[in-house]
Amino acid sequence: MFTVVTGGSGSGKSEFSENYLLRLDEQTGGNRERFYIATMFPYDEESHRRIARHRAMRRDKGFQTLECYTGLKDLEIPERNGRKPAVLLECMSNLAANEYYREEGAGPDCAGEIIEGIRRLRAQSAHLVVVTNEVFSDGIFYDRSVEDYIRVLGQINRQMAALCDTFAEVVYTIPVCHKGELI
């Protein structure tokens, strides 16, 4: 099962996604390895605070954290006892920014690299939930580089929406399903 969860900043999409992955796992027998793919590069004090908050949110939920700032297509997710794991990727917007802007990233043509990584991750997972940000709805004009990055993220979001089984938007902590069914 491949689920994409989007929403605005502070919408509750992260907490919803974690709990949703746990429900998916429980409904299919549970006891899977659970991996949290963390994509936020800790570059300043604010990012360190956000990382700490997210770690606290998922404490006691059984996730093993894998840090992946770039190169998602090269990430290997191990199986345990022949069972594929449950995987949460948090967050596509950070991964896309890392790939787009960081020296070791794929640059402006990163969408294809990232989608290849999503396809590989999907094949390695029993359940994959990807968190992303809503784009193009804030009404703010940005400089050319940021506008280009937002277009890349929009392209990635559209491709993930086409590939996924379920697509949900979290609005003020309320999940709204746009494709498939939420459990």
JSON list of C-alpha atoms in Angstrom, two decimals:
[
{"chain": "A", "resi": 1, "resn": "MET", "atom": "CA", "xyz": [0.00, 0.00, 0.00]},
{"chain": "A", "resi": 2, "resn": "PHE", "atom": "CA", "xyz": [1.42, 3.37, -1.06]},
{"chain": "A", "resi": 3, "resn": "THR", "atom": "CA", "xyz": [-0.10, 6.46, 0.54]},
{"chain": "A", "resi": 4, "resn": "VAL", "atom": "CA", "xyz": [0.78, 10.12, -0.02]},
{"chain": "A", "resi": 5, "resn": "VAL", "atom": "CA", "xyz": [-0.22, 12.65, 2.63]},
{"chain": "A", "resi": 6, "resn": "THR", "atom": "CA", "xyz": [-0.12, 16.37, 1.96]},
{"chain": "A", "resi": 7, "resn": "GLY", "atom": "CA", "xyz": [-1.15, 19.50, 3.81]},
{"chain": "A", "resi": 8, "resn": "GLY", "atom": "CA", "xyz": [-0.03, 22.92, 4.82]},
{"chain": "A", "resi": 9, "resn": "SER", "atom": "CA", "xyz": [2.51, 23.79, 7.49]},
{"chain": "A", "resi": 10, "resn": "GLY", "atom": "CA", "xyz": [1.19, 22.87, 10.93]},
{"chain": "A", "resi": 11, "resn": "SER", "atom": "CA", "xyz": [-1.80, 20.97, 9.52]},
{"chain": "A", "resi": 12, "resn": "GLY", "atom": "CA", "xyz": [-1.13, 17.79, 11.51]},
{"chain": "A", "resi": 13, "resn": "LYS", "atom": "CA", "xyz": [0.01, 15.76, 8.50]},
{"chain": "A", "resi": 14, "resn": "SER", "atom": "CA", "xyz": [3.07, 14.32, 10.28]},
{"chain": "A", "resi": 15, "resn": "GLU", "atom": "CA", "xyz": [1.17, 12.99, 13.28]},
{"chain": "A", "resi": 16, "resn": "PHE", "atom": "CA", "xyz": [-1.61, 11.68, 11.04]},
{"chain": "A", "resi": 17, "resn": "SER", "atom": "CA", "xyz": [0.92, 9.92, 8.80]},
{"chain": "A", "resi": 18, "resn": "GLU", "atom": "CA", "xyz": [2.70, 8.21, 11.68]},
{"chain": "A", "resi": 19, "resn": "ASN", "atom": "CA", "xyz": [-0.54, 6.94, 13.19]},
{"chain": "A", "resi": 20, "resn": "TYR", "atom": "CA", "xyz": [-1.91, 5.94, 9.80]},
{"chain": "A", "resi": 21, "resn": "LEU", "atom": "CA", "xyz": [1.15, 3.81, 9.07]},
{"chain": "A", "resi": 22, "resn": "LEU", "atom": "CA", "xyz": [0.76, 2.12, 12.46]},
{"chain": "A", "resi": 23, "resn": "ARG", "atom": "CA", "xyz": [-2.92, 1.33, 11.66]},
{"chain": "A", "resi": 24, "resn": "LEU", "atom": "CA", "xyz": [-1.96, -0.06, 8.23]},
{"chain": "A", "resi": 25, "resn": "ASP", "atom": "CA", "xyz": [0.64, -2.28, 9.86]},
{"chain": "A", "resi": 26, "resn": "GLU", "atom": "CA", "xyz": [-1.74, -3.50, 12.57]},
{"chain": "A", "resi": 27, "resn": "GLN", "atom": "CA", "xyz": [-4.47, -4.34, 10.05]},
{"chain": "A", "resi": 28, "resn": "THR", "atom": "CA", "xyz": [-2.09, -6.54, 8.09]},
{"chain": "A", "resi": 29, "resn": "GLY", "atom": "CA", "xyz": [-0.71, -8.62, 10.93]},
{"chain": "A", "resi": 30, "resn": "GLY", "atom": "CA", "xyz": [1.56, -6.06, 12.58]},
{"chain": "A", "resi": 31, "resn": "ASN", "atom": "CA", "xyz": [4.97, -6.79, 14.00]},
{"chain": "A", "resi": 32, "resn": "ARG", "atom": "CA", "xyz": [6.81, -5.41, 10.98]},
{"chain": "A", "resi": 33, "resn": "GLU", "atom": "CA", "xyz": [10.00, -3.43, 11.13]},
{"chain": "A", "resi": 34, "resn": "ARG", "atom": "CA", "xyz": [9.09, 0.25, 10.97]},
{"chain": "A", "resi": 35, "resn": "PHE", "atom": "CA", "xyz": [11.41, 2.74, 9.37]},
{"chain": "A", "resi": 36, "resn": "TYR", "atom": "CA", "xyz": [11.21, 6.51, 9.46]},
{"chain": "A", "resi": 37, "resn": "ILE", "atom": "CA", "xyz": [13.20, 8.07, 6.63]},
{"chain": "A", "resi": 38, "resn": "ALA", "atom": "CA", "xyz": [14.22, 11.50, 7.89]},
{"chain": "A", "resi": 39, "resn": "THR", "atom": "CA", "xyz": [15.06, 13.98, 5.14]},
{"chain": "A", "resi": 40, "resn": "MET", "atom": "CA", "xyz": [15.52, 17.29, 7.00]},
{"chain": "A", "resi": 41, "resn": "PHE", "atom": "CA", "xyz": [19.15, 18.32, 6.94]},
{"chain": "A", "resi": 42, "resn": "PRO", "atom": "CA", "xyz": [19.96, 19.89, 10.31]},
{"chain": "A", "resi": 43, "resn": "TYR", "atom": "CA", "xyz": [21.41, 23.18, 9.11]},
{"chain": "A", "resi": 44, "resn": "ASP", "atom": "CA", "xyz": [20.27, 25.69, 11.75]},
{"chain": "A", "resi": 45, "resn": "GLU", "atom": "CA", "xyz": [18.73, 26.04, 15.20]},
{"chain": "A", "resi": 46, "resn": "GLU", "atom": "CA", "xyz": [15.14, 25.93, 13.85]},
{"chain": "A", "resi": 47, "resn": "SER", "atom": "CA", "xyz": [15.77, 22.68, 11.95]},
{"chain": "A", "resi": 48, "resn": "HIS", "atom": "CA", "xyz": [17.26, 21.12, 15.09]},
{"chain": "A", "resi": 49, "resn": "ARG", "atom": "CA", "xyz": [14.10, 22.11, 17.03]},
{"chain": "A", "resi": 50, "resn": "ARG", "atom": "CA", "xyz": [11.82, 20.63, 14.36]},
{"chain": "A", "resi": 51, "resn": "ILE", "atom": "CA", "xyz": [13.84, 17.40, 14.29]},
{"chain": "A", "resi": 52, "resn": "ALA", "atom": "CA", "xyz": [13.64, 17.13, 18.09]},
{"chain": "A", "resi": 53, "resn": "ARG", "atom": "CA", "xyz": [9.86, 17.74, 18.01]},
{"chain": "A", "resi": 54, "resn": "HIS", "atom": "CA", "xyz": [9.35, 15.02, 15.37]},
{"chain": "A", "resi": 55, "resn": "ARG", "atom": "CA", "xyz": [11.53, 12.56, 17.30]},
{"chain": "A", "resi": 56, "resn": "ALA", "atom": "CA", "xyz": [9.44, 13.21, 20.42]},
{"chain": "A", "resi": 57, "resn": "MET", "atom": "CA", "xyz": [6.23, 12.65, 18.41]},
{"chain": "A", "resi": 58, "resn": "ARG", "atom": "CA", "xyz": [7.32, 9.23, 17.22]},
{"chain": "A", "resi": 59, "resn": "ARG", "atom": "CA", "xyz": [8.97, 8.11, 20.46]},
{"chain": "A", "resi": 60, "resn": "ASP", "atom": "CA", "xyz": [7.50, 4.79, 21.59]},
{"chain": "A", "resi": 61, "resn": "LYS", "atom": "CA", "xyz": [6.03, 4.04, 18.13]},
{"chain": "A", "resi": 62, "resn": "GLY", "atom": "CA", "xyz": [8.73, 1.54, 17.20]},
{"chain": "A", "resi": 63, "resn": "PHE", "atom": "CA", "xyz": [10.38, 3.45, 14.33]},
{"chain": "A", "resi": 64, "resn": "GLN", "atom": "CA", "xyz": [14.01, 3.04, 13.39]},
{"chain": "A", "resi": 65, "resn": "THR", "atom": "CA", "xyz": [15.28, 6.29, 11.90]},
{"chain": "A", "resi": 66, "resn": "LEU", "atom": "CA", "xyz": [17.21, 6.31, 8.63]},
{"chain": "A", "resi": 67, "resn": "GLU", "atom": "CA", "xyz": [18.61, 9.67, 7.57]},
{"chain": "A", "resi": 68, "resn": "CYS", "atom": "CA", "xyz": [18.46, 10.26, 3.83]},
{"chain": "A", "resi": 69, "resn": "TYR", "atom": "CA", "xyz": [19.16, 13.78, 2.62]},
{"chain": "A", "resi": 70, "resn": "THR", "atom": "CA", "xyz": [19.85, 12.85, -1.01]},
{"chain": "A", "resi": 71, "resn": "GLY", "atom": "CA", "xyz": [20.11, 9.65, -3.06]},
{"chain": "A", "resi": 72, "resn": "LEU", "atom": "CA", "xyz": [16.81, 8.02, -2.13]},
{"chain": "A", "resi": 73, "resn": "LYS", "atom": "CA", "xyz": [17.13, 5.63, -5.06]},
{"chain": "A", "resi": 74, "resn": "ASP", "atom": "CA", "xyz": [20.22, 4.09, -3.42]},
{"chain": "A", "resi": 75, "resn": "LEU", "atom": "CA", "xyz": [18.59, 3.48, -0.04]},
{"chain": "A", "resi": 76, "resn": "GLU", "atom": "CA", "xyz": [18.21, -0.18, 0.93]},
{"chain": "A", "resi": 77, "resn": "ILE", "atom": "CA", "xyz": [15.48, -1.10, 3.41]},
{"chain": "A", "resi": 78, "resn": "PRO", "atom": "CA", "xyz": [16.05, -4.47, 5.10]},
{"chain": "A", "resi": 79, "resn": "GLU", "atom": "CA", "xyz": [13.39, -7.15, 5.51]},
{"chain": "A", "resi": 80, "resn": "ARG", "atom": "CA", "xyz": [13.01, -9.11, 8.72]},
{"chain": "A", "resi": 81, "resn": "ASN", "atom": "CA", "xyz": [11.97, -12.75, 8.68]},
{"chain": "A", "resi": 82, "resn": "GLY", "atom": "CA", "xyz": [11.02, -12.44, 5.01]},
{"chain": "A", "resi": 83, "resn": "ARG", "atom": "CA", "xyz": [8.53, -9.63, 5.74]},
{"chain": "A", "resi": 84, "resn": "LYS", "atom": "CA", "xyz": [8.78, -6.27, 4.08]},
{"chain": "A", "resi": 85, "resn": "PRO", "atom": "CA", "xyz": [8.76, -3.32, 6.48]},
{"chain": "A", "resi": 86, "resn": "ALA", "atom": "CA", "xyz": [6.39, -0.39, 6.99]},
{"chain": "A", "resi": 87, "resn": "VAL", "atom": "CA", "xyz": [8.10, 2.84, 5.89]},
{"chain": "A", "resi": 88, "resn": "LEU", "atom": "CA", "xyz": [7.36, 6.52, 6.49]},
{"chain": "A", "resi": 89, "resn": "LEU", "atom": "CA", "xyz": [9.24, 9.13, 4.46]},
{"chain": "A", "resi": 90, "resn": "GLU", "atom": "CA", "xyz": [9.10, 12.56, 6.12]},
{"chain": "A", "resi": 91, "resn": "CYS", "atom": "CA", "xyz": [9.15, 14.86, 4.16]},
{"chain": "A", "resi": 92, "resn": "MET", "atom": "CA", "xyz": [9.28, 15.06, 0.37]},
{"chain": "A", "resi": 93, "resn": "SER", "atom": "CA", "xyz": [9.67, 18.84, 0.36]},
{"chain": "A", "resi": 94, "resn": "ASN", "atom": "CA", "xyz": [12.91, 18.54, 2.38]},
{"chain": "A", "resi": 95, "resn": "LEU", "atom": "CA", "xyz": [14.21, 15.73, 0.18]},
{"chain": "A", "resi": 96, "resn": "ALA", "atom": "CA", "xyz": [13.41, 17.71, -2.97]},
{"chain": "A", "resi": 97, "resn": "ALA", "atom": "CA", "xyz": [15.12, 20.82, -1.56]},
{"chain": "A", "resi": 98, "resn": "ASN", "atom": "CA", "xyz": [18.20, 18.79, -0.64]},
{"chain": "A", "resi": 99, "resn": "GLU", "atom": "CA", "xyz": [18.36, 17.22, -4.09]},
{"chain": "A", "resi": 100, "resn": "TYR", "atom": "CA", "xyz": [17.73, 20.56, -5.78]},
{"chain": "A", "resi": 101, "resn": "TYR", "atom": "CA", "xyz": [20.09, 22.80, -3.80]},
{"chain": "A", "resi": 102, "resn": "ARG", "atom": "CA", "xyz": [22.79, 20.68, -2.12]},
{"chain": "A", "resi": 103, "resn": "GLU", "atom": "CA", "xyz": [26.06, 20.11, -3.93]},
{"chain": "A", "resi": 104, "resn": "GLU", "atom": "CA", "xyz": [25.72, 16.30, -3.70]},
{"chain": "A", "resi": 105, "resn": "GLY", "atom": "CA", "xyz": [22.11, 16.46, -4.96]},
{"chain": "A", "resi": 106, "resn": "ALA", "atom": "CA", "xyz": [20.79, 15.85, -8.46]},
{"chain": "A", "resi": 107, "resn": "GLY", "atom": "CA", "xyz": [20.11, 19.55, -9.11]},
{"chain": "A", "resi": 108, "resn": "PRO", "atom": "CA", "xyz": [17.18, 21.03, -11.04]},
{"chain": "A", "resi": 109, "resn": "ASP", "atom": "CA", "xyz": [16.48, 17.71, -12.79]},
{"chain": "A", "resi": 110, "resn": "CYS", "atom": "CA", "xyz": [15.97, 15.87, -9.50]},
{"chain": "A", "resi": 111, "resn": "ALA", "atom": "CA", "xyz": [12.31, 14.89, -10.02]},
{"chain": "A", "resi": 112, "resn": "GLY", "atom": "CA", "xyz": [13.18, 11.78, -12.04]},
{"chain": "A", "resi": 113, "resn": "GLU", "atom": "CA", "xyz": [15.80, 10.69, -9.50]},
{"chain": "A", "resi": 114, "resn": "ILE", "atom": "CA", "xyz": [13.36, 11.11, -6.64]},
{"chain": "A", "resi": 115, "resn": "ILE", "atom": "CA", "xyz": [10.52, 9.27, -8.39]},
{"chain": "A", "resi": 116, "resn": "GLU", "atom": "CA", "xyz": [12.92, 6.40, -9.17]},
{"chain": "A", "resi": 117, "resn": "GLY", "atom": "CA", "xyz": [13.71, 6.35, -5.44]},
{"chain": "A", "resi": 118, "resn": "ILE", "atom": "CA", "xyz": [9.99, 6.25, -4.58]},
{"chain": "A", "resi": 119, "resn": "ARG", "atom": "CA", "xyz": [9.47, 3.33, -6.97]},
{"chain": "A", "resi": 120, "resn": "ARG", "atom": "CA", "xyz": [12.37, 1.42, -5.36]},
{"chain": "A", "resi": 121, "resn": "LEU", "atom": "CA", "xyz": [11.15, 2.24, -1.88]},
{"chain": "A", "resi": 122, "resn": "ARG", "atom": "CA", "xyz": [7.66, 1.09, -2.77]},
{"chain": "A", "resi": 123, "resn": "ALA", "atom": "CA", "xyz": [9.03, -2.24, -4.00]},
{"chain": "A", "resi": 124, "resn": "GLN", "atom": "CA", "xyz": [10.96, -2.71, -0.73]},
{"chain": "A", "resi": 125, "resn": "SER", "atom": "CA", "xyz": [8.01, -1.86, 1.56]},
{"chain": "A", "resi": 126, "resn": "ALA", "atom": "CA", "xyz": [4.79, -3.56, 2.58]},
{"chain": "A", "resi": 127, "resn": "HIS", "atom": "CA", "xyz": [3.42, -0.10, 3.36]},
{"chain": "A", "resi": 128, "resn": "LEU", "atom": "CA", "xyz": [4.89, 3.21, 2.29]},
{"chain": "A", "resi": 129, "resn": "VAL", "atom": "CA", "xyz": [3.58, 6.56, 3.50]},
{"chain": "A", "resi": 130, "resn": "VAL", "atom": "CA", "xyz": [5.16, 9.72, 2.07]},
{"chain": "A", "resi": 131, "resn": "VAL", "atom": "CA", "xyz": [4.53, 13.12, 3.63]},
{"chain": "A", "resi": 132, "resn": "THR", "atom": "CA", "xyz": [4.74, 16.16, 1.37]},
{"chain": "A", "resi": 133, "resn": "ASN", "atom": "CA", "xyz": [3.75, 19.81, 1.48]},
{"chain": "A", "resi": 134, "resn": "GLU", "atom": "CA", "xyz": [0.95, 21.51, -0.34]},
{"chain": "A", "resi": 135, "resn": "VAL", "atom": "CA", "xyz": [2.41, 23.89, -2.92]},
{"chain": "A", "resi": 136, "resn": "PHE", "atom": "CA", "xyz": [1.15, 26.81, -5.01]},
{"chain": "A", "resi": 137, "resn": "SER", "atom": "CA", "xyz": [-1.59, 27.82, -2.57]},
{"chain": "A", "resi": 138, "resn": "ASP", "atom": "CA", "xyz": [0.13, 30.43, -0.40]},
{"chain": "A", "resi": 139, "resn": "GLY", "atom": "CA", "xyz": [-0.18, 33.31, -2.90]},
{"chain": "A", "resi": 140, "resn": "ILE", "atom": "CA", "xyz": [3.37, 34.47, -2.24]},
{"chain": "A", "resi": 141, "resn": "PHE", "atom": "CA", "xyz": [5.76, 35.39, -5.04]},
{"chain": "A", "resi": 142, "resn": "TYR", "atom": "CA", "xyz": [9.26, 34.01, -4.65]},
{"chain": "A", "resi": 143, "resn": "ASP", "atom": "CA", "xyz": [12.52, 34.55, -6.47]},
{"chain": "A", "resi": 144, "resn": "ARG", "atom": "CA", "xyz": [13.21, 32.48, -9.59]},
{"chain": "A", "resi": 145, "resn": "SER", "atom": "CA", "xyz": [15.22, 29.75, -7.83]},
{"chain": "A", "resi": 146, "resn": "VAL", "atom": "CA", "xyz": [12.49, 29.11, -5.25]},
{"chain": "A", "resi": 147, "resn": "GLU", "atom": "CA", "xyz": [9.77, 29.19, -7.93]},
{"chain": "A", "resi": 148, "resn": "ASP", "atom": "CA", "xyz": [11.73, 26.58, -9.89]},
{"chain": "A", "resi": 149, "resn": "TYR", "atom": "CA", "xyz": [12.09, 24.39, -6.79]},
{"chain": "A", "resi": 150, "resn": "ILE", "atom": "CA", "xyz": [8.33, 24.69, -6.09]},
{"chain": "A", "resi": 151, "resn": "ARG", "atom": "CA", "xyz": [7.59, 23.60, -9.67]},
{"chain": "A", "resi": 152, "resn": "VAL", "atom": "CA", "xyz": [9.86, 20.55, -9.21]},
{"chain": "A", "resi": 153, "resn": "LEU", "atom": "CA", "xyz": [8.10, 19.66, -5.95]},
{"chain": "A", "resi": 154, "resn": "GLY", "atom": "CA", "xyz": [4.74, 20.07, -7.69]},
{"chain": "A", "resi": 155, "resn": "GLN", "atom": "CA", "xyz": [5.91, 17.73, -10.46]},
{"chain": "A", "resi": 156, "resn": "ILE", "atom": "CA", "xyz": [7.02, 15.15, -7.87]},
{"chain": "A", "resi": 157, "resn": "ASN", "atom": "CA", "xyz": [3.70, 15.46, -6.01]},
{"chain": "A", "resi": 158, "resn": "ARG", "atom": "CA", "xyz": [1.73, 14.94, -9.23]},
{"chain": "A", "resi": 159, "resn": "GLN", "atom": "CA", "xyz": [3.75, 11.86, -10.13]},
{"chain": "A", "resi": 160, "resn": "MET", "atom": "CA", "xyz": [3.38, 10.41, -6.63]},
{"chain": "A", "resi": 161, "resn": "ALA", "atom": "CA", "xyz": [-0.38, 11.08, -6.77]},
{"chain": "A", "resi": 162, "resn": "ALA", "atom": "CA", "xyz": [-0.55, 9.09, -10.01]},
{"chain": "A", "resi": 163, "resn": "LEU", "atom": "CA", "xyz": [1.45, 6.17, -8.53]},
{"chain": "A", "resi": 164, "resn": "CYS", "atom": "CA", "xyz": [-0.11, 5.92, -5.07]},
{"chain": "A", "resi": 165, "resn": "ASP", "atom": "CA", "xyz": [-3.04, 3.83, -3.88]},
{"chain": "A", "resi": 166, "resn": "THR", "atom": "CA", "xyz": [-4.29, 6.51, -1.50]},
{"chain": "A", "resi": 167, "resn": "PHE", "atom": "CA", "xyz": [-3.83, 10.28, -1.55]},
{"chain": "A", "resi": 168, "resn": "ALA", "atom": "CA", "xyz": [-4.98, 12.35, 1.43]},
{"chain": "A", "resi": 169, "resn": "GLU", "atom": "CA", "xyz": [-4.78, 15.97, 2.43]},
{"chain": "A", "resi": 170, "resn": "VAL", "atom": "CA", "xyz": [-4.73, 16.90, 6.11]},
{"chain": "A", "resi": 171, "resn": "VAL", "atom": "CA", "xyz": [-6.60, 20.13, 6.80]},
{"chain": "A", "resi": 172, "resn": "TYR", "atom": "CA", "xyz": [-6.47, 21.36, 10.41]},
{"chain": "A", "resi": 173, "resn": "THR", "atom": "CA", "xyz": [-5.84, 17.75, 11.58]},
{"chain": "A", "resi": 174, "resn": "ILE", "atom": "CA", "xyz": [-8.77, 16.42, 9.52]},
{"chain": "A", "resi": 175, "resn": "PRO", "atom": "CA", "xyz": [-7.81, 13.94, 6.77]},
{"chain": "A", "resi": 176, "resn": "VAL", "atom": "CA", "xyz": [-9.59, 14.43, 3.45]},
{"chain": "A", "resi": 177, "resn": "CYS", "atom": "CA", "xyz": [-9.16, 11.52, 1.04]},
{"chain": "A", "resi": 178, "resn": "HIS", "atom": "CA", "xyz": [-8.79, 12.49, -2.64]},
{"chain": "A", "resi": 179, "resn": "LYS", "atom": "CA", "xyz": [-7.85, 9.06, -4.03]},
{"chain": "A", "resi": 180, "resn": "GLY", "atom": "CA", "xyz": [-8.40, 5.53, -2.76]},
{"chain": "A", "resi": 181, "resn": "GLU", "atom": "CA", "xyz": [-9.61, 4.87, 0.78]},
{"chain": "A", "resi": 182, "resn": "LEU", "atom": "CA", "xyz": [-8.29, 5.65, 4.22]},
{"chain": "A", "resi": 183, "resn": "ILE", "atom": "CA", "xyz": [-8.54, 2.88, 6.78]}
]
